[in-house]
Amino acid sequence: MNKKDIIQIISNVEAQIDKSIFKDDDNKGIGCNQFRELADICNSAECYEEVELLVRYNEAKDCPKPNKLPKSWNHFMKDGRTTFADIVISCMEKIKAQSDENSCLENLSLFFGYFYWNSRIWATENSMQSNGGSYKNYNKKNDNNYNKKKRGT
């Protein structure tokens, strides 16, 4: 399994994911830094099951309370039945099936690292949309401000 294969696994499930749960603030959804932490944990884990257990723990921790919808790992995705944790575990299982025993945790670390990059993009897009703008327009606006400062205007 190579890096392109791992990135493709994320691309294949992206359409199923309700990206509105990705936030810059960990208290309001899934914080992007959780994926960096998972990537680091994969580097120190001894087995696949250890990482899977942590993902399931995150899902259980977000178990719905009366009159409250889950907001992160237990959040239902676009199909209304699959949780975010289910999608992550299915990706992990694909990586495990396509990896040999020695490279499985390294490939999982790469997976969570690439998921971190994607989640940062999704969180930024969510932030821009909630502020009435788009990521593309935000960049144009900041580029113009930067160029004005650079020219001294």
N, C-alpha and C. Protein backbone atom coordinates (compact mmCIF):
# COMPACT_ATOMS: atom_id res chain seq x y z
N MET A 1 0.85 -1.18 0.00
CA MET A 1 0.00 0.00 0.00
C MET A 1 0.90 1.24 0.00
N ASN A 2 0.56 2.18 -0.89
CA ASN A 2 1.36 3.40 -0.93
C ASN A 2 0.52 4.60 -0.47
N LYS A 3 1.14 5.75 -0.43
CA LYS A 3 0.47 6.96 0.08
C LYS A 3 -0.73 7.33 -0.79
N LYS A 4 -0.61 7.17 -2.08
CA LYS A 4 -1.71 7.49 -2.99
C LYS A 4 -2.93 6.62 -2.67
N ASP A 5 -2.70 5.34 -2.36
CA ASP A 5 -3.80 4.44 -1.99
C ASP A 5 -4.51 4.91 -0.73
N ILE A 6 -3.74 5.40 0.23
CA ILE A 6 -4.31 5.87 1.50
C ILE A 6 -5.14 7.13 1.26
N ILE A 7 -4.62 8.04 0.47
CA ILE A 7 -5.37 9.26 0.14
C ILE A 7 -6.65 8.90 -0.60
N GLN A 8 -6.59 7.91 -1.47
CA GLN A 8 -7.77 7.49 -2.23
C GLN A 8 -8.85 6.91 -1.32
N ILE A 9 -8.46 6.23 -0.26
CA ILE A 9 -9.44 5.70 0.70
C ILE A 9 -10.25 6.84 1.30
N ILE A 10 -9.59 7.93 1.64
CA ILE A 10 -10.30 9.10 2.17
C ILE A 10 -11.20 9.71 1.09
N SER A 11 -10.68 9.84 -0.10
CA SER A 11 -11.47 10.40 -1.20
C SER A 11 -12.72 9.57 -1.47
N ASN A 12 -12.61 8.26 -1.34
CA ASN A 12 -13.74 7.38 -1.61
C ASN A 12 -14.88 7.54 -0.60
N VAL A 13 -14.59 7.96 0.62
CA VAL A 13 -15.65 8.11 1.64
C VAL A 13 -16.05 9.57 1.85
N GLU A 14 -15.37 10.48 1.22
CA GLU A 14 -15.62 11.91 1.45
C GLU A 14 -17.08 12.29 1.20
N ALA A 15 -17.69 11.74 0.18
CA ALA A 15 -19.08 12.09 -0.15
C ALA A 15 -20.07 11.63 0.93
N GLN A 16 -19.69 10.64 1.72
CA GLN A 16 -20.56 10.13 2.78
C GLN A 16 -20.49 10.97 4.05
N ILE A 17 -19.45 11.74 4.20
CA ILE A 17 -19.17 12.46 5.45
C ILE A 17 -19.96 13.76 5.51
N ASP A 18 -20.59 13.98 6.66
CA ASP A 18 -21.23 15.27 6.94
C ASP A 18 -20.13 16.18 7.48
N LYS A 19 -19.58 17.01 6.62
CA LYS A 19 -18.41 17.81 6.96
C LYS A 19 -18.71 18.95 7.92
N SER A 20 -19.98 19.17 8.21
CA SER A 20 -20.35 20.26 9.12
C SER A 20 -19.85 20.02 10.55
N ILE A 21 -19.45 18.80 10.86
CA ILE A 21 -18.99 18.50 12.23
C ILE A 21 -17.54 18.92 12.46
N PHE A 22 -16.84 19.30 11.42
CA PHE A 22 -15.43 19.67 11.57
C PHE A 22 -15.31 21.13 11.94
N LYS A 23 -14.70 21.38 13.08
CA LYS A 23 -14.57 22.74 13.61
C LYS A 23 -13.13 22.98 14.02
N ASP A 24 -12.79 24.26 14.08
CA ASP A 24 -11.47 24.64 14.61
C ASP A 24 -11.45 24.52 16.12
N ASP A 25 -12.63 24.62 16.73
CA ASP A 25 -12.77 24.55 18.18
C ASP A 25 -13.23 23.15 18.56
N ASP A 26 -12.41 22.41 19.33
CA ASP A 26 -12.71 21.03 19.70
C ASP A 26 -14.03 20.87 20.45
N ASN A 27 -14.52 21.90 21.10
CA ASN A 27 -15.72 21.78 21.92
C ASN A 27 -17.01 21.83 21.11
N LYS A 28 -16.93 22.10 19.84
CA LYS A 28 -18.15 22.28 19.05
C LYS A 28 -18.30 21.25 17.96
N GLY A 29 -17.53 20.22 17.93
CA GLY A 29 -17.60 19.19 16.90
C GLY A 29 -16.33 18.38 16.96
N ILE A 30 -15.89 17.94 15.83
CA ILE A 30 -14.64 17.20 15.78
C ILE A 30 -13.53 18.20 15.50
N GLY A 31 -12.64 18.34 16.45
CA GLY A 31 -11.50 19.22 16.27
C GLY A 31 -10.46 18.55 15.40
N CYS A 32 -9.87 19.29 14.52
CA CYS A 32 -8.89 18.76 13.57
C CYS A 32 -7.69 18.13 14.26
N ASN A 33 -7.30 18.70 15.39
CA ASN A 33 -6.10 18.21 16.07
C ASN A 33 -6.25 16.79 16.59
N GLN A 34 -7.49 16.30 16.71
CA GLN A 34 -7.69 14.91 17.14
C GLN A 34 -7.02 13.94 16.16
N PHE A 35 -6.99 14.30 14.88
CA PHE A 35 -6.40 13.42 13.88
C PHE A 35 -4.88 13.43 13.95
N ARG A 36 -4.31 14.59 14.29
CA ARG A 36 -2.85 14.64 14.49
C ARG A 36 -2.48 13.76 15.68
N GLU A 37 -3.28 13.84 16.74
CA GLU A 37 -3.03 13.01 17.92
C GLU A 37 -3.15 11.53 17.60
N LEU A 38 -4.14 11.17 16.80
CA LEU A 38 -4.30 9.77 16.40
C LEU A 38 -3.12 9.30 15.55
N ALA A 39 -2.62 10.16 14.68
CA ALA A 39 -1.45 9.81 13.88
C ALA A 39 -0.26 9.54 14.79
N ASP A 40 -0.08 10.37 15.80
CA ASP A 40 1.02 10.17 16.76
C ASP A 40 0.83 8.89 17.56
N ILE A 41 -0.41 8.62 17.96
CA ILE A 41 -0.70 7.41 18.74
C ILE A 41 -0.39 6.17 17.91
N CYS A 42 -0.67 6.21 16.61
CA CYS A 42 -0.36 5.06 15.75
C CYS A 42 1.14 4.76 15.75
N ASN A 43 1.94 5.80 15.87
CA ASN A 43 3.40 5.62 15.90
C ASN A 43 3.87 4.94 17.16
N SER A 44 3.10 5.05 18.24
CA SER A 44 3.52 4.41 19.50
C SER A 44 2.68 3.19 19.87
N ALA A 45 1.63 2.91 19.09
CA ALA A 45 0.78 1.76 19.38
C ALA A 45 1.51 0.46 19.03
N GLU A 46 1.10 -0.60 19.69
CA GLU A 46 1.70 -1.90 19.43
C GLU A 46 0.88 -2.75 18.47
N CYS A 47 -0.41 -2.43 18.32
CA CYS A 47 -1.25 -3.23 17.45
C CYS A 47 -2.42 -2.41 16.92
N TYR A 48 -3.00 -2.88 15.84
CA TYR A 48 -4.15 -2.25 15.20
C TYR A 48 -5.30 -2.10 16.19
N GLU A 49 -5.56 -3.14 16.95
CA GLU A 49 -6.69 -3.16 17.88
C GLU A 49 -6.63 -2.03 18.90
N GLU A 50 -5.44 -1.61 19.26
CA GLU A 50 -5.27 -0.50 20.20
C GLU A 50 -5.84 0.80 19.61
N VAL A 51 -5.58 1.04 18.35
CA VAL A 51 -6.07 2.25 17.68
C VAL A 51 -7.59 2.15 17.48
N GLU A 52 -8.07 0.99 17.07
CA GLU A 52 -9.50 0.80 16.89
C GLU A 52 -10.24 1.02 18.22
N LEU A 53 -9.69 0.54 19.30
CA LEU A 53 -10.29 0.71 20.62
C LEU A 53 -10.40 2.20 20.97
N LEU A 54 -9.40 2.98 20.65
CA LEU A 54 -9.43 4.40 20.93
C LEU A 54 -10.52 5.10 20.12
N VAL A 55 -10.68 4.73 18.87
CA VAL A 55 -11.73 5.33 18.04
C VAL A 55 -13.09 4.96 18.61
N ARG A 56 -13.28 3.71 19.00
CA ARG A 56 -14.55 3.29 19.59
C ARG A 56 -14.80 3.99 20.93
N TYR A 57 -13.74 4.24 21.69
CA TYR A 57 -13.86 5.00 22.94
C TYR A 57 -14.37 6.41 22.64
N ASN A 58 -13.79 7.05 21.63
CA ASN A 58 -14.24 8.40 21.24
C ASN A 58 -15.71 8.39 20.84
N GLU A 59 -16.11 7.34 20.16
CA GLU A 59 -17.52 7.22 19.75
C GLU A 59 -18.41 7.06 20.98
N ALA A 60 -18.03 6.21 21.91
CA ALA A 60 -18.84 5.97 23.12
C ALA A 60 -18.90 7.21 23.99
N LYS A 61 -17.83 7.95 24.04
CA LYS A 61 -17.76 9.17 24.84
C LYS A 61 -18.76 10.21 24.35
N ASP A 62 -19.09 10.15 23.08
CA ASP A 62 -20.04 11.09 22.47
C ASP A 62 -21.43 10.48 22.35
N CYS A 63 -21.71 9.46 23.15
CA CYS A 63 -23.02 8.80 23.09
C CYS A 63 -24.12 9.81 23.36
N PRO A 64 -25.21 9.77 22.57
CA PRO A 64 -26.27 10.77 22.71
C PRO A 64 -26.89 10.79 24.10
N LYS A 65 -27.17 11.98 24.56
CA LYS A 65 -27.86 12.20 25.83
C LYS A 65 -29.32 12.53 25.49
N PRO A 66 -30.23 12.38 26.46
CA PRO A 66 -31.63 12.73 26.17
C PRO A 66 -31.75 14.17 25.65
N ASN A 67 -32.51 14.33 24.61
CA ASN A 67 -32.77 15.64 23.98
C ASN A 67 -31.52 16.31 23.43
N LYS A 68 -30.45 15.56 23.21
CA LYS A 68 -29.22 16.12 22.66
C LYS A 68 -28.71 15.23 21.54
N LEU A 69 -28.38 15.82 20.43
CA LEU A 69 -27.83 15.05 19.32
C LEU A 69 -26.32 14.91 19.51
N PRO A 70 -25.76 13.78 19.06
CA PRO A 70 -24.30 13.65 19.12
C PRO A 70 -23.65 14.69 18.22
N LYS A 71 -22.46 15.13 18.61
CA LYS A 71 -21.82 16.21 17.86
C LYS A 71 -20.48 15.86 17.25
N SER A 72 -20.00 14.66 17.47
CA SER A 72 -18.70 14.37 16.87
C SER A 72 -18.62 12.92 16.39
N TRP A 73 -17.89 12.07 17.06
CA TRP A 73 -17.62 10.71 16.59
C TRP A 73 -18.90 9.88 16.44
N ASN A 74 -19.92 10.18 17.21
CA ASN A 74 -21.17 9.44 17.16
C ASN A 74 -22.20 10.15 16.27
N HIS A 75 -21.81 11.21 15.63
CA HIS A 75 -22.70 11.99 14.74
C HIS A 75 -23.03 11.15 13.52
N PHE A 76 -24.31 11.12 13.16
CA PHE A 76 -24.72 10.38 11.97
C PHE A 76 -24.31 11.14 10.71
N MET A 77 -23.87 10.38 9.74
CA MET A 77 -23.44 10.96 8.48
C MET A 77 -24.63 11.16 7.55
N LYS A 78 -24.37 11.45 6.31
CA LYS A 78 -25.41 11.83 5.36
C LYS A 78 -26.50 10.76 5.19
N ASP A 79 -26.16 9.47 5.39
CA ASP A 79 -27.16 8.42 5.22
C ASP A 79 -28.09 8.28 6.43
N GLY A 80 -27.77 8.96 7.54
CA GLY A 80 -28.61 8.93 8.73
C GLY A 80 -28.48 7.67 9.57
N ARG A 81 -27.61 6.75 9.19
CA ARG A 81 -27.42 5.49 9.94
C ARG A 81 -25.97 5.26 10.37
N THR A 82 -25.05 5.72 9.56
CA THR A 82 -23.63 5.48 9.80
C THR A 82 -23.05 6.62 10.62
N THR A 83 -22.29 6.28 11.66
CA THR A 83 -21.64 7.32 12.44
C THR A 83 -20.29 7.66 11.81
N PHE A 84 -19.76 8.79 12.23
CA PHE A 84 -18.43 9.17 11.75
C PHE A 84 -17.41 8.11 12.16
N ALA A 85 -17.52 7.58 13.37
CA ALA A 85 -16.60 6.54 13.82
C ALA A 85 -16.69 5.30 12.92
N ASP A 86 -17.90 4.95 12.49
CA ASP A 86 -18.07 3.80 11.58
C ASP A 86 -17.28 4.01 10.29
N ILE A 87 -17.33 5.22 9.75
CA ILE A 87 -16.61 5.52 8.51
C ILE A 87 -15.10 5.41 8.74
N VAL A 88 -14.64 5.96 9.85
CA VAL A 88 -13.20 5.90 10.14
C VAL A 88 -12.76 4.44 10.32
N ILE A 89 -13.54 3.66 11.06
CA ILE A 89 -13.19 2.25 11.27
C ILE A 89 -13.19 1.49 9.94
N SER A 90 -14.15 1.77 9.06
CA SER A 90 -14.17 1.07 7.77
C SER A 90 -12.92 1.40 6.96
N CYS A 91 -12.47 2.65 7.02
CA CYS A 91 -11.23 3.04 6.35
C CYS A 91 -10.04 2.32 6.97
N MET A 92 -10.02 2.26 8.28
CA MET A 92 -8.93 1.58 8.99
C MET A 92 -8.88 0.09 8.60
N GLU A 93 -10.05 -0.52 8.50
CA GLU A 93 -10.10 -1.95 8.12
C GLU A 93 -9.57 -2.17 6.71
N LYS A 94 -9.85 -1.25 5.80
CA LYS A 94 -9.32 -1.36 4.43
C LYS A 94 -7.79 -1.25 4.45
N ILE A 95 -7.31 -0.32 5.24
CA ILE A 95 -5.85 -0.15 5.35
C ILE A 95 -5.22 -1.40 5.95
N LYS A 96 -5.83 -1.94 6.98
CA LYS A 96 -5.31 -3.16 7.61
C LYS A 96 -5.29 -4.31 6.60
N ALA A 97 -6.36 -4.46 5.83
CA ALA A 97 -6.44 -5.55 4.85
C ALA A 97 -5.40 -5.42 3.75
N GLN A 98 -5.02 -4.20 3.43
CA GLN A 98 -4.07 -3.97 2.33
C GLN A 98 -2.63 -3.79 2.81
N SER A 99 -2.42 -3.90 4.11
CA SER A 99 -1.08 -3.69 4.68
C SER A 99 -0.55 -5.00 5.24
N ASP A 100 0.77 -5.11 5.24
CA ASP A 100 1.33 -6.24 5.97
C ASP A 100 1.44 -5.85 7.44
N GLU A 101 1.72 -6.80 8.28
CA GLU A 101 1.71 -6.56 9.73
C GLU A 101 2.68 -5.46 10.14
N ASN A 102 3.81 -5.38 9.47
CA ASN A 102 4.83 -4.40 9.84
C ASN A 102 4.48 -2.97 9.42
N SER A 103 3.68 -2.81 8.37
CA SER A 103 3.41 -1.46 7.88
C SER A 103 2.01 -0.95 8.25
N CYS A 104 1.19 -1.76 8.87
CA CYS A 104 -0.20 -1.37 9.16
C CYS A 104 -0.27 -0.10 10.01
N LEU A 105 0.44 -0.04 11.11
CA LEU A 105 0.37 1.13 11.99
C LEU A 105 0.98 2.36 11.34
N GLU A 106 2.02 2.16 10.55
CA GLU A 106 2.61 3.29 9.81
C GLU A 106 1.60 3.83 8.80
N ASN A 107 0.90 2.93 8.11
CA ASN A 107 -0.12 3.36 7.14
C ASN A 107 -1.30 4.04 7.84
N LEU A 108 -1.67 3.56 9.02
CA LEU A 108 -2.73 4.22 9.79
C LEU A 108 -2.30 5.62 10.22
N SER A 109 -1.05 5.76 10.59
CA SER A 109 -0.53 7.08 10.96
C SER A 109 -0.62 8.03 9.77
N LEU A 110 -0.25 7.56 8.60
CA LEU A 110 -0.38 8.38 7.39
C LEU A 110 -1.85 8.72 7.12
N PHE A 111 -2.73 7.75 7.27
CA PHE A 111 -4.16 7.96 7.08
C PHE A 111 -4.66 9.08 7.97
N PHE A 112 -4.34 9.03 9.26
CA PHE A 112 -4.81 10.07 10.17
C PHE A 112 -4.15 11.42 9.88
N GLY A 113 -2.91 11.40 9.41
CA GLY A 113 -2.26 12.63 9.00
C GLY A 113 -2.95 13.26 7.80
N TYR A 114 -3.30 12.45 6.82
CA TYR A 114 -4.01 12.96 5.65
C TYR A 114 -5.43 13.39 6.02
N PHE A 115 -6.03 12.67 6.97
CA PHE A 115 -7.36 13.06 7.43
C PHE A 115 -7.28 14.40 8.14
N TYR A 116 -6.20 14.63 8.86
CA TYR A 116 -5.97 15.92 9.52
C TYR A 116 -5.97 17.04 8.48
N TRP A 117 -5.24 16.85 7.40
CA TRP A 117 -5.18 17.88 6.36
C TRP A 117 -6.57 18.15 5.80
N ASN A 118 -7.31 17.08 5.48
CA ASN A 118 -8.66 17.24 4.96
C ASN A 118 -9.56 17.93 5.96
N SER A 119 -9.49 17.54 7.22
CA SER A 119 -10.37 18.12 8.24
C SER A 119 -10.09 19.61 8.43
N ARG A 120 -8.84 20.02 8.29
CA ARG A 120 -8.51 21.45 8.37
C ARG A 120 -9.18 22.22 7.22
N ILE A 121 -9.15 21.63 6.04
CA ILE A 121 -9.80 22.26 4.89
C ILE A 121 -11.30 22.36 5.15
N TRP A 122 -11.92 21.26 5.60
CA TRP A 122 -13.36 21.25 5.85
C TRP A 122 -13.74 22.22 6.96
N ALA A 123 -12.93 22.29 8.01
CA ALA A 123 -13.22 23.22 9.11
C ALA A 123 -13.13 24.66 8.64
N THR A 124 -12.15 24.97 7.81
CA THR A 124 -12.01 26.32 7.27
C THR A 124 -13.19 26.66 6.37
N GLU A 125 -13.60 25.71 5.54
CA GLU A 125 -14.77 25.94 4.69
C GLU A 125 -16.01 26.18 5.55
N ASN A 126 -16.17 25.41 6.63
CA ASN A 126 -17.32 25.61 7.53
C ASN A 126 -17.28 26.98 8.17
N SER A 127 -16.11 27.40 8.58
CA SER A 127 -15.95 28.71 9.22
C SER A 127 -16.29 29.82 8.25
N MET A 128 -15.82 29.70 7.03
CA MET A 128 -16.10 30.72 6.02
C MET A 128 -17.59 30.77 5.70
N GLN A 129 -18.24 29.61 5.58
CA GLN A 129 -19.67 29.57 5.27
C GLN A 129 -20.49 30.15 6.41
N SER A 130 -20.10 29.88 7.64
CA SER A 130 -20.85 30.42 8.77
C SER A 130 -20.66 31.93 8.91
N ASN A 131 -19.59 32.46 8.31
CA ASN A 131 -19.35 33.90 8.32
C ASN A 131 -19.86 34.56 7.04
N GLY A 132 -20.63 33.81 6.25
CA GLY A 132 -21.25 34.38 5.05
C GLY A 132 -20.33 34.49 3.86
N GLY A 133 -19.19 33.88 3.93
CA GLY A 133 -18.26 33.95 2.80
C GLY A 133 -17.88 32.57 2.33
N SER A 134 -16.98 32.55 1.42
CA SER A 134 -16.46 31.27 0.94
C SER A 134 -14.96 31.27 1.13
N TYR A 135 -14.41 30.10 1.16
CA TYR A 135 -12.96 29.94 1.31
C TYR A 135 -12.24 30.64 0.17
N LYS A 136 -12.76 30.49 -1.04
CA LYS A 136 -12.15 31.11 -2.21
C LYS A 136 -12.17 32.64 -2.09
N ASN A 137 -13.32 33.22 -1.70
CA ASN A 137 -13.42 34.67 -1.55
C ASN A 137 -12.55 35.16 -0.39
N TYR A 138 -12.46 34.38 0.68
CA TYR A 138 -11.62 34.74 1.82
C TYR A 138 -10.17 34.89 1.37
N ASN A 139 -9.69 33.96 0.59
CA ASN A 139 -8.31 34.02 0.13
C ASN A 139 -8.09 35.23 -0.78
N LYS A 140 -9.05 35.52 -1.66
CA LYS A 140 -8.91 36.69 -2.53
C LYS A 140 -8.86 37.97 -1.71
N LYS A 141 -9.73 38.06 -0.71
CA LYS A 141 -9.77 39.25 0.13
C LYS A 141 -8.44 39.44 0.86
N ASN A 142 -7.93 38.35 1.44
CA ASN A 142 -6.68 38.45 2.17
C ASN A 142 -5.50 38.72 1.25
N ASP A 143 -5.53 38.16 0.03
CA ASP A 143 -4.47 38.45 -0.93
C ASP A 143 -4.46 39.94 -1.27
N ASN A 144 -5.64 40.53 -1.45
CA ASN A 144 -5.72 41.96 -1.77
C ASN A 144 -5.21 42.80 -0.60
N ASN A 145 -5.58 42.44 0.63
CA ASN A 145 -5.10 43.17 1.81
C ASN A 145 -3.58 43.05 1.93
N TYR A 146 -3.06 41.86 1.68
CA TYR A 146 -1.62 41.64 1.76
C TYR A 146 -0.90 42.50 0.72
N ASN A 147 -1.44 42.52 -0.50
CA ASN A 147 -0.80 43.28 -1.57
C ASN A 147 -0.85 44.78 -1.27
N LYS A 148 -1.94 45.28 -0.67
CA LYS A 148 -2.02 46.69 -0.30
C LYS A 148 -0.96 47.03 0.74
N LYS A 149 -0.81 46.17 1.75
CA LYS A 149 0.18 46.42 2.81
C LYS A 149 1.59 46.39 2.22
N LYS A 150 1.81 45.47 1.31
CA LYS A 150 3.12 45.33 0.70
C LYS A 150 3.48 46.56 -0.11
N ARG A 151 2.47 47.14 -0.81
CA ARG A 151 2.70 48.33 -1.63
C ARG A 151 2.68 49.58 -0.77
N GLY A 152 2.25 49.47 0.48
CA GLY A 152 2.19 50.63 1.35
C GLY A 152 0.96 51.47 1.16
N THR A 153 -0.11 50.87 0.62
CA THR A 153 -1.34 51.64 0.40
C THR A 153 -2.39 51.28 1.41
